Short mmCIF file of N, CA and C in Angstrom, two decimals:
data_model
loop_
_atom_site.label_atom_id
_atom_site.label_comp_id
_atom_site.label_asym_id
_atom_site.label_seq_id
_atom_site.Cartn_x
_atom_site.Cartn_y
_atom_site.Cartn_z
N ASN S 162 -52.30 -88.69 -3.79
CA ASN S 162 -53.27 -89.64 -4.33
C ASN S 162 -53.83 -89.10 -5.64
N ASP S 163 -53.83 -89.93 -6.68
CA ASP S 163 -54.31 -89.49 -7.99
C ASP S 163 -55.78 -89.12 -7.97
N GLY S 164 -56.59 -89.86 -7.23
CA GLY S 164 -58.02 -89.55 -7.14
C GLY S 164 -58.26 -88.17 -6.56
N GLU S 165 -57.50 -87.82 -5.54
CA GLU S 165 -57.63 -86.50 -4.93
C GLU S 165 -57.19 -85.41 -5.90
N ASP S 166 -56.12 -85.67 -6.66
CA ASP S 166 -55.64 -84.70 -7.65
C ASP S 166 -56.70 -84.43 -8.71
N ILE S 167 -57.31 -85.50 -9.19
CA ILE S 167 -58.34 -85.35 -10.23
C ILE S 167 -59.56 -84.62 -9.66
N ARG S 168 -59.97 -84.97 -8.46
CA ARG S 168 -61.10 -84.30 -7.82
C ARG S 168 -60.79 -82.81 -7.63
N PHE S 169 -59.57 -82.50 -7.21
CA PHE S 169 -59.14 -81.11 -7.01
C PHE S 169 -59.27 -80.32 -8.31
N ILE S 170 -58.80 -80.90 -9.42
CA ILE S 170 -58.85 -80.24 -10.72
C ILE S 170 -60.30 -79.90 -11.10
N PHE S 171 -61.20 -80.85 -10.91
CA PHE S 171 -62.59 -80.63 -11.31
C PHE S 171 -63.35 -79.76 -10.32
N GLU S 172 -63.06 -79.88 -9.02
CA GLU S 172 -63.73 -79.03 -8.02
C GLU S 172 -63.36 -77.56 -8.20
N ARG S 173 -62.10 -77.30 -8.53
CA ARG S 173 -61.62 -75.92 -8.70
C ARG S 173 -61.84 -75.40 -10.11
N ARG S 174 -62.32 -76.25 -10.99
CA ARG S 174 -62.65 -75.91 -12.37
C ARG S 174 -61.46 -75.33 -13.15
N PHE S 175 -60.33 -76.02 -13.07
CA PHE S 175 -59.16 -75.66 -13.87
C PHE S 175 -59.41 -76.17 -15.29
N LYS S 176 -59.89 -75.28 -16.13
CA LYS S 176 -60.36 -75.68 -17.46
C LYS S 176 -59.30 -76.38 -18.30
N SER S 177 -58.09 -75.85 -18.31
CA SER S 177 -57.05 -76.47 -19.14
C SER S 177 -56.71 -77.86 -18.62
N ALA S 178 -56.61 -78.03 -17.32
CA ALA S 178 -56.31 -79.35 -16.75
C ALA S 178 -57.46 -80.32 -16.99
N MET S 179 -58.70 -79.83 -16.91
CA MET S 179 -59.87 -80.69 -17.17
C MET S 179 -59.86 -81.15 -18.62
N LEU S 180 -59.52 -80.25 -19.54
CA LEU S 180 -59.46 -80.58 -20.96
C LEU S 180 -58.38 -81.64 -21.22
N ILE S 181 -57.20 -81.43 -20.67
CA ILE S 181 -56.10 -82.37 -20.87
C ILE S 181 -56.47 -83.74 -20.31
N PHE S 182 -57.03 -83.77 -19.12
CA PHE S 182 -57.43 -85.04 -18.51
C PHE S 182 -58.47 -85.76 -19.37
N SER S 183 -59.49 -85.01 -19.82
CA SER S 183 -60.58 -85.62 -20.59
C SER S 183 -60.08 -86.17 -21.93
N VAL S 184 -59.26 -85.40 -22.63
CA VAL S 184 -58.74 -85.85 -23.92
C VAL S 184 -57.85 -87.08 -23.73
N THR S 185 -57.01 -87.06 -22.69
CA THR S 185 -56.14 -88.20 -22.43
C THR S 185 -56.96 -89.44 -22.07
N LEU S 186 -58.01 -89.26 -21.28
CA LEU S 186 -58.88 -90.37 -20.92
C LEU S 186 -59.54 -90.97 -22.15
N LEU S 187 -60.09 -90.09 -23.02
CA LEU S 187 -60.72 -90.58 -24.25
C LEU S 187 -59.70 -91.28 -25.16
N ALA S 188 -58.50 -90.73 -25.24
CA ALA S 188 -57.46 -91.34 -26.06
C ALA S 188 -57.08 -92.71 -25.51
N THR S 189 -57.10 -92.87 -24.19
CA THR S 189 -56.78 -94.16 -23.58
C THR S 189 -57.81 -95.21 -23.97
N VAL S 190 -59.08 -94.80 -24.04
CA VAL S 190 -60.15 -95.73 -24.42
C VAL S 190 -60.08 -96.05 -25.91
N ALA S 191 -59.83 -95.04 -26.73
CA ALA S 191 -59.88 -95.22 -28.19
C ALA S 191 -58.58 -95.76 -28.78
N LEU S 192 -57.45 -95.48 -28.15
CA LEU S 192 -56.15 -95.86 -28.70
C LEU S 192 -55.40 -96.71 -27.69
N ASP S 193 -54.17 -97.04 -27.99
CA ASP S 193 -53.39 -97.77 -26.98
C ASP S 193 -52.78 -96.77 -26.00
N LEU S 194 -52.30 -97.29 -24.89
CA LEU S 194 -51.81 -96.45 -23.79
C LEU S 194 -50.65 -95.55 -24.20
N THR S 195 -49.75 -96.05 -25.00
CA THR S 195 -48.59 -95.26 -25.43
C THR S 195 -49.03 -94.04 -26.22
N GLN S 196 -49.97 -94.21 -27.14
CA GLN S 196 -50.48 -93.08 -27.93
C GLN S 196 -51.22 -92.09 -27.03
N ALA S 197 -51.99 -92.59 -26.08
CA ALA S 197 -52.74 -91.72 -25.17
C ALA S 197 -51.80 -90.86 -24.33
N ILE S 198 -50.73 -91.49 -23.84
CA ILE S 198 -49.74 -90.73 -23.05
C ILE S 198 -49.09 -89.66 -23.92
N ALA S 199 -48.74 -90.01 -25.15
CA ALA S 199 -48.13 -89.03 -26.07
C ALA S 199 -49.08 -87.87 -26.34
N ILE S 200 -50.34 -88.17 -26.53
CA ILE S 200 -51.34 -87.12 -26.78
C ILE S 200 -51.48 -86.23 -25.55
N GLY S 201 -51.57 -86.83 -24.37
CA GLY S 201 -51.69 -86.05 -23.13
C GLY S 201 -50.48 -85.17 -22.90
N PHE S 202 -49.30 -85.74 -23.13
CA PHE S 202 -48.07 -84.98 -22.96
C PHE S 202 -47.99 -83.83 -23.96
N GLY S 203 -48.32 -84.11 -25.21
CA GLY S 203 -48.29 -83.06 -26.25
C GLY S 203 -49.27 -81.95 -25.96
N LEU S 204 -50.47 -82.31 -25.54
CA LEU S 204 -51.48 -81.30 -25.21
C LEU S 204 -51.04 -80.46 -24.01
N SER S 205 -50.42 -81.10 -23.02
CA SER S 205 -49.90 -80.36 -21.86
C SER S 205 -48.82 -79.37 -22.29
N ALA S 206 -47.94 -79.80 -23.18
CA ALA S 206 -46.87 -78.91 -23.65
C ALA S 206 -47.44 -77.72 -24.42
N LEU S 207 -48.43 -77.97 -25.27
CA LEU S 207 -49.07 -76.88 -26.01
C LEU S 207 -49.77 -75.90 -25.06
N MET S 208 -50.43 -76.42 -24.05
CA MET S 208 -51.12 -75.56 -23.08
C MET S 208 -50.11 -74.72 -22.31
N PHE S 209 -48.98 -75.32 -21.95
CA PHE S 209 -47.94 -74.58 -21.25
C PHE S 209 -47.41 -73.44 -22.11
N ILE S 210 -47.12 -73.72 -23.37
CA ILE S 210 -46.62 -72.69 -24.28
C ILE S 210 -47.65 -71.58 -24.44
N TYR S 211 -48.91 -71.93 -24.59
CA TYR S 211 -49.96 -70.93 -24.72
C TYR S 211 -50.02 -70.04 -23.48
N GLN S 212 -50.01 -70.64 -22.31
CA GLN S 212 -50.13 -69.86 -21.08
C GLN S 212 -48.91 -68.98 -20.83
N THR S 213 -47.72 -69.46 -21.14
CA THR S 213 -46.53 -68.63 -20.93
C THR S 213 -46.39 -67.54 -21.98
N SER S 214 -47.05 -67.68 -23.11
CA SER S 214 -46.94 -66.66 -24.15
C SER S 214 -47.86 -65.48 -23.87
N ARG S 215 -48.54 -65.49 -22.78
CA ARG S 215 -49.44 -64.39 -22.43
C ARG S 215 -48.74 -63.36 -21.55
N THR S 216 -47.47 -63.14 -21.78
CA THR S 216 -46.70 -62.15 -21.04
C THR S 216 -47.28 -60.77 -21.30
N LYS S 217 -47.35 -59.95 -20.27
CA LYS S 217 -47.84 -58.58 -20.41
C LYS S 217 -46.67 -57.62 -20.40
N VAL S 218 -46.75 -56.63 -21.27
CA VAL S 218 -45.75 -55.58 -21.34
C VAL S 218 -46.50 -54.27 -21.22
N LEU S 219 -46.26 -53.57 -20.10
CA LEU S 219 -46.98 -52.33 -19.82
C LEU S 219 -46.00 -51.18 -19.73
N SER S 220 -46.44 -50.00 -20.15
CA SER S 220 -45.59 -48.81 -20.02
C SER S 220 -46.30 -47.77 -19.18
N THR S 221 -45.51 -47.07 -18.37
CA THR S 221 -46.04 -46.03 -17.50
C THR S 221 -45.12 -44.82 -17.54
N PRO S 222 -45.63 -43.65 -17.97
CA PRO S 222 -44.79 -42.45 -17.92
C PRO S 222 -44.53 -42.07 -16.46
N VAL S 223 -43.33 -41.56 -16.18
CA VAL S 223 -42.99 -41.14 -14.82
C VAL S 223 -42.33 -39.77 -14.87
N SER S 224 -42.29 -39.12 -13.72
CA SER S 224 -41.71 -37.78 -13.68
C SER S 224 -40.19 -37.87 -13.60
N PRO S 225 -39.51 -36.97 -14.31
CA PRO S 225 -38.03 -36.97 -14.28
C PRO S 225 -37.48 -36.76 -12.88
N GLY S 226 -38.14 -35.92 -12.09
CA GLY S 226 -37.67 -35.65 -10.72
C GLY S 226 -37.64 -36.89 -9.86
N SER S 227 -38.70 -37.69 -9.94
CA SER S 227 -38.74 -38.90 -9.12
C SER S 227 -37.70 -39.91 -9.57
N MET S 228 -37.42 -39.97 -10.86
CA MET S 228 -36.40 -40.89 -11.36
C MET S 228 -35.01 -40.43 -10.93
N GLN S 229 -34.75 -39.12 -10.97
CA GLN S 229 -33.46 -38.60 -10.55
C GLN S 229 -33.26 -38.82 -9.05
N ASP S 230 -34.35 -38.72 -8.28
CA ASP S 230 -34.26 -39.00 -6.85
C ASP S 230 -33.85 -40.44 -6.58
N LEU S 231 -34.18 -41.34 -7.50
CA LEU S 231 -33.83 -42.75 -7.36
C LEU S 231 -32.42 -43.06 -7.89
N GLY S 232 -31.74 -42.04 -8.45
CA GLY S 232 -30.37 -42.23 -8.89
C GLY S 232 -30.18 -42.40 -10.39
N TYR S 233 -31.23 -42.25 -11.16
CA TYR S 233 -31.10 -42.37 -12.61
C TYR S 233 -30.59 -41.05 -13.17
N GLU S 234 -29.52 -41.11 -13.95
CA GLU S 234 -29.03 -39.94 -14.66
C GLU S 234 -29.71 -39.96 -16.02
N LEU S 235 -30.62 -39.02 -16.23
CA LEU S 235 -31.47 -39.06 -17.41
C LEU S 235 -30.96 -38.14 -18.50
N LYS S 236 -31.15 -38.57 -19.75
CA LYS S 236 -30.64 -37.84 -20.90
C LYS S 236 -31.72 -37.00 -21.58
N SER S 237 -32.93 -37.53 -21.64
CA SER S 237 -33.98 -36.82 -22.37
C SER S 237 -34.68 -35.81 -21.48
N GLY S 238 -35.53 -35.01 -22.10
CA GLY S 238 -36.17 -33.90 -21.42
C GLY S 238 -37.36 -34.29 -20.56
N ASP S 239 -37.99 -33.26 -20.01
CA ASP S 239 -39.12 -33.41 -19.10
C ASP S 239 -40.26 -34.20 -19.74
N GLY S 240 -40.78 -35.17 -19.01
CA GLY S 240 -41.92 -35.93 -19.48
C GLY S 240 -41.61 -37.00 -20.50
N GLN S 241 -40.34 -37.28 -20.72
CA GLN S 241 -39.95 -38.24 -21.75
C GLN S 241 -39.45 -39.56 -21.17
N ILE S 242 -39.83 -39.87 -19.95
CA ILE S 242 -39.35 -41.08 -19.29
C ILE S 242 -40.51 -42.06 -19.15
N VAL S 243 -40.24 -43.32 -19.51
CA VAL S 243 -41.27 -44.35 -19.44
C VAL S 243 -40.68 -45.59 -18.77
N VAL S 244 -41.43 -46.14 -17.82
CA VAL S 244 -41.05 -47.42 -17.23
C VAL S 244 -41.82 -48.49 -17.98
N VAL S 245 -41.10 -49.49 -18.48
CA VAL S 245 -41.71 -50.62 -19.18
C VAL S 245 -41.56 -51.85 -18.29
N ASP S 246 -42.70 -52.36 -17.84
CA ASP S 246 -42.72 -53.56 -17.00
C ASP S 246 -43.01 -54.77 -17.88
N VAL S 247 -42.10 -55.74 -17.84
CA VAL S 247 -42.30 -57.00 -18.56
C VAL S 247 -42.71 -58.03 -17.51
N MET S 248 -43.95 -58.50 -17.61
CA MET S 248 -44.48 -59.43 -16.61
C MET S 248 -44.67 -60.80 -17.24
N GLY S 249 -43.64 -61.61 -17.10
CA GLY S 249 -43.63 -62.94 -17.66
C GLY S 249 -42.36 -63.15 -18.45
N PRO S 250 -42.17 -64.35 -18.99
CA PRO S 250 -40.94 -64.62 -19.75
C PRO S 250 -40.90 -63.85 -21.06
N LEU S 251 -39.72 -63.42 -21.44
CA LEU S 251 -39.52 -62.72 -22.71
C LEU S 251 -38.83 -63.71 -23.65
N PHE S 252 -39.61 -64.33 -24.52
CA PHE S 252 -39.08 -65.37 -25.40
C PHE S 252 -39.77 -65.27 -26.75
N PHE S 253 -39.51 -66.23 -27.63
CA PHE S 253 -40.02 -66.16 -29.00
C PHE S 253 -41.51 -65.91 -29.09
N GLY S 254 -42.28 -66.39 -28.13
CA GLY S 254 -43.73 -66.22 -28.17
C GLY S 254 -44.21 -64.87 -27.71
N THR S 255 -43.36 -64.07 -27.06
CA THR S 255 -43.80 -62.79 -26.50
C THR S 255 -42.99 -61.60 -27.00
N ALA S 256 -41.92 -61.84 -27.73
CA ALA S 256 -41.03 -60.75 -28.16
C ALA S 256 -41.74 -59.74 -29.05
N ASN S 257 -42.69 -60.18 -29.86
CA ASN S 257 -43.39 -59.26 -30.75
C ASN S 257 -44.17 -58.20 -29.97
N THR S 258 -44.81 -58.59 -28.88
CA THR S 258 -45.54 -57.64 -28.03
C THR S 258 -44.57 -56.60 -27.48
N PHE S 259 -43.43 -57.05 -27.02
CA PHE S 259 -42.40 -56.17 -26.48
C PHE S 259 -41.90 -55.21 -27.56
N ASN S 260 -41.56 -55.76 -28.74
CA ASN S 260 -41.03 -54.93 -29.84
C ASN S 260 -42.02 -53.86 -30.27
N THR S 261 -43.29 -54.19 -30.32
CA THR S 261 -44.32 -53.23 -30.73
C THR S 261 -44.37 -52.05 -29.77
N LEU S 262 -44.32 -52.32 -28.48
CA LEU S 262 -44.35 -51.24 -27.50
C LEU S 262 -43.09 -50.40 -27.58
N ILE S 263 -41.93 -51.03 -27.66
CA ILE S 263 -40.66 -50.30 -27.70
C ILE S 263 -40.60 -49.38 -28.92
N GLU S 264 -41.12 -49.84 -30.04
CA GLU S 264 -41.13 -49.02 -31.27
C GLU S 264 -41.82 -47.67 -31.03
N SER S 265 -42.82 -47.65 -30.17
CA SER S 265 -43.57 -46.41 -29.92
C SER S 265 -42.87 -45.49 -28.92
N LEU S 266 -41.75 -45.92 -28.35
CA LEU S 266 -41.08 -45.14 -27.31
C LEU S 266 -39.78 -44.49 -27.76
N LYS S 267 -39.54 -44.45 -29.07
CA LYS S 267 -38.30 -43.85 -29.59
C LYS S 267 -38.16 -42.41 -29.09
N GLY S 268 -36.95 -42.03 -28.72
CA GLY S 268 -36.68 -40.66 -28.29
C GLY S 268 -36.91 -40.43 -26.81
N ARG S 269 -37.29 -41.44 -26.08
CA ARG S 269 -37.53 -41.31 -24.64
C ARG S 269 -36.50 -42.13 -23.88
N ASP S 270 -36.36 -41.81 -22.61
CA ASP S 270 -35.60 -42.69 -21.73
C ASP S 270 -36.55 -43.79 -21.30
N VAL S 271 -36.06 -45.01 -21.33
CA VAL S 271 -36.88 -46.17 -20.99
C VAL S 271 -36.21 -46.94 -19.87
N VAL S 272 -36.94 -47.11 -18.77
CA VAL S 272 -36.49 -47.96 -17.68
C VAL S 272 -37.18 -49.30 -17.90
N LEU S 273 -36.40 -50.30 -18.25
CA LEU S 273 -36.91 -51.63 -18.54
C LEU S 273 -36.88 -52.44 -17.25
N ASN S 274 -38.05 -52.59 -16.63
CA ASN S 274 -38.16 -53.30 -15.36
C ASN S 274 -38.40 -54.78 -15.65
N LEU S 275 -37.40 -55.60 -15.32
CA LEU S 275 -37.48 -57.04 -15.58
C LEU S 275 -37.65 -57.85 -14.30
N ARG S 276 -38.12 -57.20 -13.25
CA ARG S 276 -38.30 -57.85 -11.95
C ARG S 276 -39.22 -59.06 -12.03
N MET S 277 -40.21 -59.01 -12.90
CA MET S 277 -41.18 -60.11 -13.02
C MET S 277 -40.93 -60.95 -14.27
N THR S 278 -39.69 -60.92 -14.75
CA THR S 278 -39.31 -61.70 -15.93
C THR S 278 -38.39 -62.83 -15.46
N PRO S 279 -38.93 -64.05 -15.37
CA PRO S 279 -38.12 -65.14 -14.84
C PRO S 279 -37.06 -65.66 -15.79
N LEU S 280 -37.28 -65.49 -17.11
CA LEU S 280 -36.32 -66.00 -18.08
C LEU S 280 -36.51 -65.33 -19.42
N LEU S 281 -35.48 -65.45 -20.25
CA LEU S 281 -35.58 -65.03 -21.64
C LEU S 281 -34.75 -65.96 -22.49
N ASP S 282 -35.11 -66.03 -23.76
CA ASP S 282 -34.35 -66.87 -24.69
C ASP S 282 -33.60 -65.94 -25.65
N THR S 283 -33.00 -66.51 -26.68
CA THR S 283 -32.21 -65.68 -27.60
C THR S 283 -33.08 -64.67 -28.35
N THR S 284 -34.35 -65.00 -28.58
CA THR S 284 -35.25 -64.03 -29.23
C THR S 284 -35.51 -62.86 -28.29
N GLY S 285 -35.75 -63.15 -27.01
CA GLY S 285 -35.94 -62.09 -26.02
C GLY S 285 -34.70 -61.25 -25.85
N LEU S 286 -33.55 -61.91 -25.85
CA LEU S 286 -32.27 -61.21 -25.76
C LEU S 286 -32.11 -60.27 -26.96
N GLY S 287 -32.42 -60.78 -28.14
CA GLY S 287 -32.35 -59.96 -29.35
C GLY S 287 -33.30 -58.77 -29.29
N ALA S 288 -34.49 -58.98 -28.71
CA ALA S 288 -35.46 -57.88 -28.58
C ALA S 288 -34.92 -56.79 -27.66
N ILE S 289 -34.27 -57.19 -26.57
CA ILE S 289 -33.69 -56.19 -25.66
C ILE S 289 -32.55 -55.45 -26.35
N GLU S 290 -31.68 -56.17 -27.05
CA GLU S 290 -30.58 -55.50 -27.76
C GLU S 290 -31.11 -54.54 -28.82
N GLU S 291 -32.14 -54.97 -29.54
CA GLU S 291 -32.75 -54.10 -30.56
C GLU S 291 -33.38 -52.87 -29.92
N ALA S 292 -34.01 -53.05 -28.76
CA ALA S 292 -34.61 -51.91 -28.05
C ALA S 292 -33.54 -50.90 -27.65
N ILE S 293 -32.42 -51.40 -27.15
CA ILE S 293 -31.33 -50.50 -26.74
C ILE S 293 -30.84 -49.71 -27.95
N THR S 294 -30.61 -50.39 -29.07
CA THR S 294 -30.14 -49.72 -30.28
C THR S 294 -31.15 -48.69 -30.77
N LEU S 295 -32.41 -49.07 -30.84
CA LEU S 295 -33.48 -48.18 -31.33
C LEU S 295 -33.62 -46.93 -30.47
N ILE S 296 -33.67 -47.13 -29.15
CA ILE S 296 -33.85 -46.00 -28.23
C ILE S 296 -32.61 -45.10 -28.25
N ASP S 297 -31.42 -45.69 -28.23
CA ASP S 297 -30.18 -44.90 -28.25
C ASP S 297 -30.07 -44.07 -29.52
N ARG S 298 -30.38 -44.67 -30.68
CA ARG S 298 -30.30 -43.93 -31.96
C ARG S 298 -31.28 -42.76 -31.99
N ALA S 299 -32.39 -42.88 -31.30
CA ALA S 299 -33.40 -41.81 -31.30
C ALA S 299 -33.12 -40.77 -30.22
N GLY S 300 -32.01 -40.91 -29.48
CA GLY S 300 -31.63 -39.90 -28.50
C GLY S 300 -32.03 -40.21 -27.08
N GLY S 301 -32.60 -41.35 -26.82
CA GLY S 301 -32.96 -41.73 -25.45
C GLY S 301 -31.93 -42.69 -24.88
N ARG S 302 -32.26 -43.21 -23.72
CA ARG S 302 -31.39 -44.19 -23.06
C ARG S 302 -32.25 -45.30 -22.49
N VAL S 303 -31.71 -46.50 -22.48
CA VAL S 303 -32.38 -47.64 -21.85
C VAL S 303 -31.65 -47.96 -20.56
N TYR S 304 -32.43 -48.11 -19.49
CA TYR S 304 -31.92 -48.54 -18.21
C TYR S 304 -32.54 -49.90 -17.90
N LEU S 305 -31.79 -50.76 -17.25
CA LEU S 305 -32.33 -52.05 -16.82
C LEU S 305 -32.51 -52.02 -15.31
N SER S 306 -33.62 -52.57 -14.87
CA SER S 306 -33.93 -52.57 -13.45
C SER S 306 -34.52 -53.91 -13.04
N GLY S 307 -34.22 -54.34 -11.82
CA GLY S 307 -34.85 -55.52 -11.24
C GLY S 307 -34.50 -56.82 -11.92
N LEU S 308 -33.27 -57.01 -12.31
CA LEU S 308 -32.89 -58.22 -13.02
C LEU S 308 -32.92 -59.43 -12.10
N THR S 309 -33.62 -60.47 -12.52
CA THR S 309 -33.56 -61.74 -11.79
C THR S 309 -32.22 -62.38 -12.11
N GLU S 310 -31.80 -63.32 -11.28
CA GLU S 310 -30.48 -63.93 -11.47
C GLU S 310 -30.32 -64.60 -12.83
N PRO S 311 -31.30 -65.42 -13.29
CA PRO S 311 -31.12 -66.04 -14.61
C PRO S 311 -31.06 -65.02 -15.75
N VAL S 312 -31.86 -63.98 -15.66
CA VAL S 312 -31.87 -62.95 -16.71
C VAL S 312 -30.57 -62.17 -16.67
N GLN S 313 -30.11 -61.83 -15.48
CA GLN S 313 -28.84 -61.11 -15.35
C GLN S 313 -27.69 -61.92 -15.93
N GLU S 314 -27.63 -63.20 -15.61
CA GLU S 314 -26.55 -64.05 -16.13
C GLU S 314 -26.59 -64.13 -17.65
N TYR S 315 -27.78 -64.24 -18.22
CA TYR S 315 -27.93 -64.34 -19.66
C TYR S 315 -27.49 -63.04 -20.34
N LEU S 316 -27.92 -61.90 -19.80
CA LEU S 316 -27.54 -60.60 -20.35
C LEU S 316 -26.04 -60.36 -20.20
N GLU S 317 -25.49 -60.83 -19.11
CA GLU S 317 -24.05 -60.68 -18.89
C GLU S 317 -23.25 -61.50 -19.90
N ARG S 318 -23.64 -62.76 -20.09
CA ARG S 318 -22.94 -63.63 -21.05
C ARG S 318 -23.03 -63.08 -22.47
N ALA S 319 -24.13 -62.40 -22.79
CA ALA S 319 -24.32 -61.86 -24.13
C ALA S 319 -23.62 -60.51 -24.32
N GLY S 320 -23.08 -59.93 -23.24
CA GLY S 320 -22.39 -58.66 -23.34
C GLY S 320 -23.28 -57.43 -23.25
N VAL S 321 -24.56 -57.63 -22.97
CA VAL S 321 -25.51 -56.50 -22.91
C VAL S 321 -25.21 -55.60 -21.71
N LEU S 322 -24.91 -56.18 -20.56
CA LEU S 322 -24.64 -55.38 -19.37
C LEU S 322 -23.38 -54.54 -19.54
N GLU S 323 -22.37 -55.12 -20.17
CA GLU S 323 -21.14 -54.37 -20.44
C GLU S 323 -21.41 -53.25 -21.43
N ARG S 324 -22.23 -53.53 -22.43
CA ARG S 324 -22.58 -52.52 -23.45
C ARG S 324 -23.27 -51.31 -22.81
N LEU S 325 -24.19 -51.58 -21.88
CA LEU S 325 -24.91 -50.48 -21.24
C LEU S 325 -24.04 -49.72 -20.25
N GLY S 326 -23.24 -50.44 -19.49
CA GLY S 326 -22.45 -49.81 -18.45
C GLY S 326 -23.18 -49.84 -17.11
N ALA S 327 -22.42 -49.85 -16.04
CA ALA S 327 -22.96 -49.98 -14.69
C ALA S 327 -23.93 -48.85 -14.33
N ASP S 328 -23.74 -47.67 -14.91
CA ASP S 328 -24.61 -46.53 -14.57
C ASP S 328 -26.02 -46.66 -15.14
N ARG S 329 -26.25 -47.66 -15.98
CA ARG S 329 -27.58 -47.84 -16.56
C ARG S 329 -28.24 -49.13 -16.10
N ILE S 330 -27.68 -49.75 -15.06
CA ILE S 330 -28.23 -51.00 -14.52
C ILE S 330 -28.52 -50.80 -13.04
N PHE S 331 -29.76 -51.08 -12.65
CA PHE S 331 -30.17 -50.92 -11.26
C PHE S 331 -30.77 -52.23 -10.78
N TYR S 332 -30.22 -52.74 -9.68
CA TYR S 332 -30.66 -54.02 -9.15
C TYR S 332 -31.63 -53.77 -8.06
#
């Protein structure tokens, strides 16, 4: 029921949904229905893009011993291993955050945990390829971990998984 949906939005104080509803309602009064629907749809799309662009990229140093116990064959020295967790989609709106962090990790082994990454686009794919090149040139290694099915398929089609080799991919 639409009335229940609207009541739910306002009772739970979903600010973005309340804003979209209010603007669409005002547009319906001030303009014709077709324009109001277009405005509501456009505002919803912008809100979606804004919310998905808030991907978090966190890094955590880990001990070489614990990584070797998990089966990682590490190239760099003691204390030079970092797990990078990407939490959210890696796409044109979030690749810059990822690139900035990776730039600071040159010379270390990086375990790129993509368990919480539901998708990536060509910009995200390019960011991962650039990270691999940057880290490898500086003497470290990039490992991929926790690939979701869509991300794995995309990386496979692009040749990234073949480039890394099976010993650097952990599911």
